[in-house]
mmCIF file of C-alpha atoms in Angstrom:
data_model
loop_
_atom_site.group_PDB
_atom_site.id
_atom_site.type_symbol
_atom_site.label_atom_id
_atom_site.label_comp_id
_atom_site.label_asym_id
_atom_site.label_seq_id
_atom_site.Cartn_x
_atom_site.Cartn_y
_atom_site.Cartn_z
ATOM 1 C CA UNK A 1 91.538 54.656 147.706
ATOM 2 C CA UNK A 2 94.910 56.387 148.202
ATOM 3 C CA UNK A 3 96.569 55.788 151.549
ATOM 4 C CA UNK A 4 98.722 58.159 153.570
ATOM 5 C CA UNK A 5 101.015 56.691 156.200
ATOM 6 C CA UNK A 6 102.866 58.760 158.780
ATOM 7 C CA UNK A 7 105.525 57.980 161.332
ATOM 8 C CA UNK A 8 105.914 60.185 164.401
ATOM 9 C CA UNK A 9 107.935 59.824 167.567
ATOM 10 C CA UNK A 10 105.708 61.716 170.020
ATOM 11 C CA UNK A 11 108.104 62.669 172.779
ATOM 12 C CA UNK A 12 107.190 61.058 176.125
ATOM 13 C CA UNK A 13 103.547 60.628 175.138
ATOM 14 C CA UNK A 14 102.763 59.013 178.494
ATOM 15 C CA UNK A 15 103.341 62.365 180.232
ATOM 16 C CA UNK A 16 100.237 63.726 178.515
ATOM 17 C CA UNK A 17 97.995 61.354 180.478
ATOM 18 C CA UNK A 18 97.298 62.822 183.908
ATOM 19 C CA UNK A 19 94.106 63.311 185.915
ATOM 20 C CA UNK A 20 94.425 67.071 186.224
ATOM 21 C CA UNK A 21 96.409 68.244 183.191
ATOM 22 C CA UNK A 22 98.289 71.514 183.528
ATOM 23 C CA UNK A 23 97.996 74.350 181.034
ATOM 24 C CA UNK A 24 101.275 73.200 179.469
ATOM 25 C CA UNK A 25 99.998 69.666 178.961
ATOM 26 C CA UNK A 26 96.724 70.920 177.465
ATOM 27 C CA UNK A 27 98.697 73.187 175.146
ATOM 28 C CA UNK A 28 100.864 70.299 174.033
ATOM 29 C CA UNK A 29 97.855 68.047 173.491
ATOM 30 C CA UNK A 30 96.302 70.714 171.281
ATOM 31 C CA UNK A 31 99.439 71.091 169.187
ATOM 32 C CA UNK A 32 99.684 67.336 168.605
ATOM 33 C CA UNK A 33 96.055 67.024 167.550
ATOM 34 C CA UNK A 34 96.124 70.071 165.284
ATOM 35 C CA UNK A 35 99.315 68.850 163.617
ATOM 36 C CA UNK A 36 97.748 65.479 162.878
ATOM 37 C CA UNK A 37 94.511 67.055 161.692
ATOM 38 C CA UNK A 38 96.522 68.983 159.106
ATOM 39 C CA UNK A 39 98.613 65.986 158.073
ATOM 40 C CA UNK A 40 95.550 63.668 158.076
ATOM 41 C CA UNK A 41 97.312 60.298 157.959
ATOM 42 C CA UNK A 42 95.205 57.216 157.367
ATOM 43 C CA UNK A 43 97.683 55.088 159.303
ATOM 44 C CA UNK A 44 99.911 56.571 161.995
ATOM 45 C CA UNK A 45 102.804 54.699 163.591
ATOM 46 C CA UNK A 46 104.015 56.298 166.810
ATOM 47 C CA UNK A 47 107.072 55.728 168.962
ATOM 48 C CA UNK A 48 107.440 56.728 172.612
ATOM 49 C CA UNK A 49 103.770 55.878 172.956
ATOM 50 C CA UNK A 50 102.327 55.046 176.378
ATOM 51 C CA UNK A 51 102.734 51.504 177.685
ATOM 52 C CA UNK A 52 99.807 49.115 177.589
ATOM 53 C CA UNK A 53 96.458 48.853 175.852
ATOM 54 C CA UNK A 54 94.569 50.805 178.499
ATOM 55 C CA UNK A 55 96.864 53.815 178.268
ATOM 56 C CA UNK A 56 96.963 53.955 174.459
ATOM 57 C CA UNK A 57 93.157 53.909 174.482
ATOM 58 C CA UNK A 58 93.254 56.830 176.929
ATOM 59 C CA UNK A 59 95.763 58.634 174.730
ATOM 60 C CA UNK A 60 93.539 58.322 171.678
ATOM 61 C CA UNK A 61 90.551 59.583 173.666
ATOM 62 C CA UNK A 62 92.174 62.397 175.637
ATOM 63 C CA UNK A 63 94.692 63.653 173.080
ATOM 64 C CA UNK A 64 93.312 62.654 169.676
ATOM 65 C CA UNK A 65 89.554 62.818 170.362
ATOM 66 C CA UNK A 66 89.379 59.318 168.852
ATOM 67 C CA UNK A 67 90.018 60.723 165.387
ATOM 68 C CA UNK A 68 92.607 57.938 165.292
ATOM 69 C CA UNK A 69 92.157 54.722 167.226
ATOM 70 C CA UNK A 70 94.632 51.959 168.129
ATOM 71 C CA UNK A 71 94.878 48.570 166.483
ATOM 72 C CA UNK A 72 95.380 46.131 169.347
ATOM 73 C CA UNK A 73 96.082 42.447 169.916
ATOM 74 C CA UNK A 74 93.032 42.384 172.181
ATOM 75 C CA UNK A 75 90.365 39.893 171.134
ATOM 76 C CA UNK A 76 86.570 40.325 171.496
ATOM 77 C CA UNK A 77 85.457 39.797 175.081
ATOM 78 C CA UNK A 78 88.917 40.303 176.566
ATOM 79 C CA UNK A 79 89.620 43.136 179.016
ATOM 80 C CA UNK A 80 92.022 45.848 177.936
ATOM 81 C CA UNK A 81 95.552 44.902 178.893
ATOM 82 C CA UNK A 82 95.031 41.152 178.990
ATOM 83 C CA UNK A 83 97.603 40.768 176.209
ATOM 84 C CA UNK A 84 100.028 43.504 177.243
ATOM 85 C CA UNK A 85 102.865 41.023 177.755
ATOM 86 C CA UNK A 86 102.337 39.652 174.238
ATOM 87 C CA UNK A 87 103.557 42.926 172.689
ATOM 88 C CA UNK A 88 106.971 42.054 174.172
ATOM 89 C CA UNK A 89 107.942 45.650 174.874
ATOM 90 C CA UNK A 90 110.439 46.597 177.557
ATOM 91 C CA UNK A 91 110.315 49.984 179.229
ATOM 92 C CA UNK A 92 107.482 52.488 179.067
ATOM 93 C CA UNK A 93 107.896 53.723 175.475
ATOM 94 C CA UNK A 94 105.882 51.538 173.131
ATOM 95 C CA UNK A 95 105.284 51.368 169.384
ATOM 96 C CA UNK A 96 101.645 51.663 168.294
ATOM 97 C CA UNK A 97 99.617 51.783 165.099
ATOM 98 C CA UNK A 98 96.718 54.235 165.131
ATOM 99 C CA UNK A 99 94.258 54.374 162.244
ATOM 100 C CA UNK A 100 91.239 56.326 161.141
ATOM 101 C CA UNK A 101 88.131 54.577 162.502
ATOM 102 C CA UNK A 102 86.810 53.852 159.018
ATOM 103 C CA UNK A 103 89.866 51.725 158.250
ATOM 104 C CA UNK A 104 89.839 49.657 161.434
ATOM 105 C CA UNK A 105 88.129 46.647 159.837
ATOM 106 C CA UNK A 106 90.891 46.442 157.210
ATOM 107 C CA UNK A 107 93.643 46.284 159.821
ATOM 108 C CA UNK A 108 94.991 43.521 162.020
ATOM 109 C CA UNK A 109 97.937 43.562 164.401
ATOM 110 C CA UNK A 110 100.124 40.486 164.138
ATOM 111 C CA UNK A 111 101.385 38.886 167.337
ATOM 112 C CA UNK A 112 105.158 39.138 167.883
ATOM 113 C CA UNK A 113 105.125 35.369 168.406
ATOM 114 C CA UNK A 114 104.503 35.018 164.659
ATOM 115 C CA UNK A 115 107.591 37.106 163.949
ATOM 116 C CA UNK A 116 109.678 34.958 166.271
ATOM 117 C CA UNK A 117 108.398 31.791 164.665
ATOM 118 C CA UNK A 118 109.293 33.070 161.195
ATOM 119 C CA UNK A 119 112.849 34.114 162.104
ATOM 120 C CA UNK A 120 113.361 31.035 164.271
ATOM 121 C CA UNK A 121 113.911 32.449 167.745
ATOM 122 C CA UNK A 122 113.034 35.125 170.272
ATOM 123 C CA UNK A 123 116.675 35.685 171.241
ATOM 124 C CA UNK A 124 119.954 35.423 169.379
ATOM 125 C CA UNK A 125 123.652 35.242 170.182
ATOM 126 C CA UNK A 126 125.793 38.341 169.829
ATOM 127 C CA UNK A 127 129.572 38.536 169.877
ATOM 128 C CA UNK A 128 130.767 41.928 171.036
ATOM 129 C CA UNK A 129 133.968 43.330 169.557
ATOM 130 C CA UNK A 130 136.963 41.179 170.511
ATOM 131 C CA UNK A 131 134.973 38.771 172.677
ATOM 132 C CA UNK A 132 134.866 35.029 172.074
ATOM 133 C CA UNK A 133 132.015 34.358 174.482
ATOM 134 C CA UNK A 134 128.564 35.176 173.085
ATOM 135 C CA UNK A 135 125.830 37.059 174.895
ATOM 136 C CA UNK A 136 122.114 36.600 174.347
ATOM 137 C CA UNK A 137 120.170 39.541 172.995
ATOM 138 C CA UNK A 138 116.586 40.289 171.959
ATOM 139 C CA UNK A 139 114.537 43.281 170.888
ATOM 140 C CA UNK A 140 114.207 45.906 173.606
ATOM 141 C CA UNK A 141 111.104 47.165 171.813
ATOM 142 C CA UNK A 142 109.765 44.363 169.662
ATOM 143 C CA UNK A 143 108.765 45.402 166.126
ATOM 144 C CA UNK A 144 105.014 45.600 165.649
ATOM 145 C CA UNK A 145 103.437 44.426 162.388
ATOM 146 C CA UNK A 146 100.208 45.848 160.993
ATOM 147 C CA UNK A 147 98.487 43.795 158.301
ATOM 148 C CA UNK A 148 96.457 46.048 155.994
ATOM 149 C CA UNK A 149 93.973 44.693 153.444
ATOM 150 C CA UNK A 150 94.493 46.496 150.121
ATOM 151 C CA UNK A 151 91.863 44.509 148.227
ATOM 152 C CA UNK A 152 92.025 41.924 145.460
ATOM 153 C CA UNK A 153 93.072 39.333 148.027
ATOM 154 C CA UNK A 154 96.298 41.167 148.829
ATOM 155 C CA UNK A 155 97.658 42.803 151.949
ATOM 156 C CA UNK A 156 100.643 44.920 152.852
ATOM 157 C CA UNK A 157 102.653 44.531 156.021
ATOM 158 C CA UNK A 158 103.752 47.667 157.830
ATOM 159 C CA UNK A 159 106.545 47.032 160.319
ATOM 160 C CA UNK A 160 106.819 49.632 163.067
ATOM 161 C CA UNK A 161 110.180 49.889 164.818
ATOM 162 C CA UNK A 162 111.897 51.980 167.470
ATOM 163 C CA UNK A 163 115.605 51.226 167.309
ATOM 164 C CA UNK A 164 117.411 53.545 169.670
ATOM 165 C CA UNK A 165 120.943 53.144 170.954
ATOM 166 C CA UNK A 166 121.286 53.247 174.722
ATOM 167 C CA UNK A 167 122.994 56.467 175.776
ATOM 168 C CA UNK A 168 126.088 56.060 177.935
ATOM 169 C CA UNK A 169 126.176 58.375 180.932
ATOM 170 C CA UNK A 170 129.884 57.880 181.406
ATOM 171 C CA UNK A 171 132.160 60.909 180.837
ATOM 172 C CA UNK A 172 133.520 61.301 177.303
ATOM 173 C CA UNK A 173 137.287 60.757 177.486
ATOM 174 C CA UNK A 174 139.930 61.065 174.765
ATOM 175 C CA UNK A 175 143.589 60.110 174.573
ATOM 176 C CA UNK A 176 146.471 62.428 173.661
ATOM 177 C CA UNK A 177 145.621 62.038 169.973
ATOM 178 C CA UNK A 178 141.968 62.944 170.431
ATOM 179 C CA UNK A 179 140.649 59.395 170.065
ATOM 180 C CA UNK A 180 137.764 58.242 172.236
ATOM 181 C CA UNK A 181 138.740 55.967 175.093
ATOM 182 C CA UNK A 182 137.416 54.521 178.338
ATOM 183 C CA UNK A 183 134.006 53.327 179.485
ATOM 184 C CA UNK A 184 132.016 55.707 177.292
ATOM 185 C CA UNK A 185 133.549 54.200 174.168
ATOM 186 C CA UNK A 186 133.086 50.636 175.402
ATOM 187 C CA UNK A 187 129.448 51.115 176.402
ATOM 188 C CA UNK A 188 128.593 53.021 173.224
ATOM 189 C CA UNK A 189 130.075 50.333 170.989
ATOM 190 C CA UNK A 190 128.285 47.569 172.864
ATOM 191 C CA UNK A 191 124.967 49.398 172.602
ATOM 192 C CA UNK A 192 125.396 50.012 168.881
ATOM 193 C CA UNK A 193 126.418 46.436 168.143
ATOM 194 C CA UNK A 194 123.376 45.099 169.979
ATOM 195 C CA UNK A 195 121.129 47.561 168.173
ATOM 196 C CA UNK A 196 122.596 46.596 164.813
ATOM 197 C CA UNK A 197 121.685 42.966 165.516
ATOM 198 C CA UNK A 198 118.106 44.104 166.154
ATOM 199 C CA UNK A 199 118.138 45.741 162.720
ATOM 200 C CA UNK A 200 119.493 42.523 161.213
ATOM 201 C CA UNK A 201 116.655 40.639 162.870
ATOM 202 C CA UNK A 202 114.216 42.966 161.101
ATOM 203 C CA UNK A 203 115.953 42.165 157.845
ATOM 204 C CA UNK A 204 115.704 38.436 158.612
ATOM 205 C CA UNK A 205 111.941 38.819 158.873
ATOM 206 C CA UNK A 206 111.892 40.652 155.537
ATOM 207 C CA UNK A 207 113.886 37.855 153.893
ATOM 208 C CA UNK A 208 111.365 35.301 155.163
ATOM 209 C CA UNK A 209 108.487 37.241 153.588
ATOM 210 C CA UNK A 210 110.157 37.038 150.171
ATOM 211 C CA UNK A 211 110.189 33.254 150.573
ATOM 212 C CA UNK A 212 106.494 33.167 151.483
ATOM 213 C CA UNK A 213 104.862 35.618 149.079
ATOM 214 C CA UNK A 214 105.455 36.641 145.487
ATOM 215 C CA UNK A 215 105.946 40.406 145.300
ATOM 216 C CA UNK A 216 105.410 41.165 149.007
ATOM 217 C CA UNK A 217 104.243 44.651 149.905
ATOM 218 C CA UNK A 218 106.414 45.557 152.891
ATOM 219 C CA UNK A 219 106.982 48.853 154.656
ATOM 220 C CA UNK A 220 109.417 49.422 157.517
ATOM 221 C CA UNK A 221 108.852 52.666 159.382
ATOM 222 C CA UNK A 222 110.021 54.133 162.642
ATOM 223 C CA UNK A 223 112.700 55.878 164.658
ATOM 224 C CA UNK A 224 116.140 54.438 163.917
ATOM 225 C CA UNK A 225 118.576 56.385 166.066
ATOM 226 C CA UNK A 226 122.135 55.057 166.118
ATOM 227 C CA UNK A 227 122.997 57.546 168.842
ATOM 228 C CA UNK A 228 125.418 60.464 169.232
ATOM 229 C CA UNK A 229 128.596 60.578 167.167
ATOM 230 C CA UNK A 230 126.995 58.782 164.227
ATOM 231 C CA UNK A 231 129.878 59.426 161.825
ATOM 232 C CA UNK A 232 132.552 58.905 164.472
ATOM 233 C CA UNK A 233 131.435 55.401 165.441
ATOM 234 C CA UNK A 234 130.246 54.191 162.050
ATOM 235 C CA UNK A 235 133.386 55.358 160.208
ATOM 236 C CA UNK A 236 136.063 54.411 162.736
ATOM 237 C CA UNK A 237 134.748 51.411 164.646
ATOM 238 C CA UNK A 238 131.668 49.692 163.219
ATOM 239 C CA UNK A 239 131.555 50.309 159.442
ATOM 240 C CA UNK A 240 127.768 49.878 159.281
ATOM 241 C CA UNK A 241 124.615 51.661 160.385
ATOM 242 C CA UNK A 242 121.022 50.728 161.173
ATOM 243 C CA UNK A 243 119.410 51.689 157.879
ATOM 244 C CA UNK A 244 121.989 49.786 155.820
ATOM 245 C CA UNK A 245 121.196 46.653 157.807
ATOM 246 C CA UNK A 246 117.457 46.997 157.177
ATOM 247 C CA UNK A 247 117.517 48.298 153.613
ATOM 248 C CA UNK A 248 119.369 45.326 152.151
ATOM 249 C CA UNK A 249 121.946 44.860 149.392
ATOM 250 C CA UNK A 250 121.440 47.089 146.346
ATOM 251 C CA UNK A 251 123.040 44.371 144.204
ATOM 252 C CA UNK A 252 120.097 42.123 145.097
ATOM 253 C CA UNK A 253 117.712 44.716 143.711
ATOM 254 C CA UNK A 254 114.518 42.671 144.047
ATOM 255 C CA UNK A 255 114.843 42.696 147.834
ATOM 256 C CA UNK A 256 116.324 46.178 148.206
ATOM 257 C CA UNK A 257 114.095 48.724 149.950
ATOM 258 C CA UNK A 258 113.604 52.237 148.608
ATOM 259 C CA UNK A 259 113.622 55.129 151.054
ATOM 260 C CA UNK A 260 110.475 57.250 150.924
ATOM 261 C CA UNK A 261 112.653 60.387 150.990
ATOM 262 C CA UNK A 262 115.091 59.375 148.238
ATOM 263 C CA UNK A 263 113.772 62.149 145.944
ATOM 264 C CA UNK A 264 112.947 64.645 148.713
ATOM 265 C CA UNK A 265 115.277 67.691 148.868
ATOM 266 C CA UNK A 266 118.444 66.952 150.818
ATOM 267 C CA UNK A 267 118.262 70.132 152.868
ATOM 268 C CA UNK A 268 114.771 69.154 154.057
ATOM 269 C CA UNK A 269 115.574 65.509 154.791
ATOM 270 C CA UNK A 270 115.880 65.711 158.556
ATOM 271 C CA UNK A 271 113.410 64.987 161.339
ATOM 272 C CA UNK A 272 115.091 66.100 164.575
ATOM 273 C CA UNK A 273 117.911 68.225 165.935
ATOM 274 C CA UNK A 274 119.988 67.078 168.888
ATOM 275 C CA UNK A 275 123.270 68.278 170.323
ATOM 276 C CA UNK A 276 126.123 65.830 169.720
ATOM 277 C CA UNK A 277 128.616 65.895 172.573
ATOM 278 C CA UNK A 278 130.888 63.385 170.851
ATOM 279 C CA UNK A 279 131.343 65.501 167.742
ATOM 280 C CA UNK A 280 130.900 68.804 169.554
ATOM 281 C CA UNK A 281 127.979 69.971 167.415
ATOM 282 C CA UNK A 282 125.261 72.153 168.995
ATOM 283 C CA UNK A 283 121.609 71.216 168.543
ATOM 284 C CA UNK A 284 120.867 74.138 166.219
ATOM 285 C CA UNK A 285 123.533 72.978 163.757
ATOM 286 C CA UNK A 286 122.830 69.253 163.833
ATOM 287 C CA UNK A 287 119.799 68.254 161.732
ATOM 288 C CA UNK A 288 119.387 64.459 161.727
ATOM 289 C CA UNK A 289 117.199 62.100 159.744
ATOM 290 C CA UNK A 290 116.198 59.659 162.476
ATOM 291 C CA UNK A 291 112.704 58.752 161.285
ATOM 292 C CA UNK A 292 112.394 56.591 158.209
ATOM 293 C CA UNK A 293 109.954 54.907 155.850
ATOM 294 C CA UNK A 294 111.403 52.088 153.722
ATOM 295 C CA UNK A 295 109.432 50.441 150.916
ATOM 296 C CA UNK A 296 109.756 47.101 149.135
ATOM 297 C CA UNK A 297 110.160 47.092 145.351
ATOM 298 C CA UNK A 298 106.695 45.607 144.589
ATOM 299 C CA UNK A 299 105.117 48.715 146.151
ATOM 300 C CA UNK A 300 107.257 50.983 143.976
ATOM 301 C CA UNK A 301 106.813 49.277 140.620
ATOM 302 C CA UNK A 302 103.068 48.637 140.622
ATOM 303 C CA UNK A 303 102.660 44.979 141.596
ATOM 304 C CA UNK A 304 99.943 45.747 144.157
ATOM 305 C CA UNK A 305 96.656 47.692 144.257
ATOM 306 C CA UNK A 306 98.560 50.548 145.929
ATOM 307 C CA UNK A 307 101.715 52.084 144.479
ATOM 308 C CA UNK A 308 104.349 54.524 145.711
ATOM 309 C CA UNK A 309 105.066 57.053 142.971
ATOM 310 C CA UNK A 310 107.772 59.692 142.652
ATOM 311 C CA UNK A 311 107.851 62.431 145.290
ATOM 312 C CA UNK A 312 105.518 60.488 147.578
ATOM 313 C CA UNK A 313 107.529 61.025 150.757
ATOM 314 C CA UNK A 314 108.081 64.118 152.848
ATOM 315 C CA UNK A 315 109.048 65.386 156.256
ATOM 316 C CA UNK A 316 106.059 67.347 157.561
ATOM 317 C CA UNK A 317 108.039 70.504 158.375
ATOM 318 C CA UNK A 318 105.257 72.922 157.469
ATOM 319 C CA UNK A 319 102.567 71.341 159.644
ATOM 320 C CA UNK A 320 105.003 70.803 162.499
ATOM 321 C CA UNK A 321 106.212 74.388 162.518
ATOM 322 C CA UNK A 322 102.770 75.917 161.972
ATOM 323 C CA UNK A 323 101.357 74.248 165.068
ATOM 324 C CA UNK A 324 104.431 74.841 167.219
ATOM 325 C CA UNK A 325 104.468 78.613 166.821
ATOM 326 C CA UNK A 326 105.131 80.081 170.264
ATOM 327 C CA UNK A 327 105.971 76.699 171.817
ATOM 328 C CA UNK A 328 108.905 75.937 174.083
ATOM 329 C CA UNK A 329 110.519 72.652 175.112
ATOM 330 C CA UNK A 330 107.636 71.998 177.542
ATOM 331 C CA UNK A 331 104.761 72.739 175.170
ATOM 332 C CA UNK A 332 106.015 71.699 171.728
ATOM 333 C CA UNK A 333 104.298 68.698 170.218
ATOM 334 C CA UNK A 334 107.501 66.636 170.073
ATOM 335 C CA UNK A 335 111.243 66.818 169.532
ATOM 336 C CA UNK A 336 110.764 64.778 166.332
ATOM 337 C CA UNK A 337 108.951 65.818 163.163
ATOM 338 C CA UNK A 338 106.483 63.529 161.394
ATOM 339 C CA UNK A 339 107.540 61.749 158.205
ATOM 340 C CA UNK A 340 104.876 60.693 155.693
ATOM 341 C CA UNK A 341 104.439 58.765 152.463
ATOM 342 C CA UNK A 342 101.479 58.594 150.093
ATOM 343 C CA UNK A 343 100.454 55.389 148.348
ATOM 344 C CA UNK A 344 98.269 55.948 145.295
ATOM 345 C CA UNK A 345 95.718 53.705 143.643
ATOM 346 C CA UNK A 346 97.249 51.464 141.006
ATOM 347 C CA UNK A 347 94.583 51.172 138.311
#
């Protein structure tokens, strides 16, 4: 059976869960559901989801009419929320996998403790630029791993991530030559360095899987947002970005990940528009590809019961725009657009 996977950052999803929803909230709920009903993903990974098992259950009931249901760490007989701390999420924006009810018995959510065991630690040391004393860092939002049974004794692992650089609220200052300076620069660099180490930790997990399984079927999907001034910081200060850290080295082709949108038209390969105060670009002129689906080579060359063929990935512009006609910033479904990929049967 073909499988469609979709990633969607649903802007502040927790704000949709109130006892007496306003007309604006009901309108937004409708737009989200209708968008998903048109896209019809089998597996949906969301970012900015509500925090905790109880609230994601409520989200699926109140917003999605249980057309998609969450895959939880909860075990039979346990109350909802008993394992909330095990997800190891900080803040109130969580990563969740939602699936069509008919696929639930083929899905299992892996505990983050397994991830930490495989990579060797929950925290790691980070040396910020020019500093000789290390700091300890860990995932702000721990990656979530969905194990999906594809038959013939094989499974694929779908890794859901939300890697977002902390935004500095300090004023943007420049010297006489126009170069960034001051606290904004310092805080932005620190945030990006820490985030890049989170991406490297994801790659560490990927490397472990290649040592455990022949031809592993791995998918990394989620919101990877380096932050404002993406070219400014990456070109002048850091010389790397999030996706490069996760995707791997193209010279080691066996472990290099293909991007689901590599053959999607360039002018359509964007998933959000945000104003960039560092580069001075208004929102309307700043399309960004922040939402990604990365695929291991075994899924692309036919080593598994499911295969990713040419032109399998897309940004769901049509569905997003159709169901946001007449919306404003308060009623639109989200500030991000869904990104999808189709996996076909491999006979």
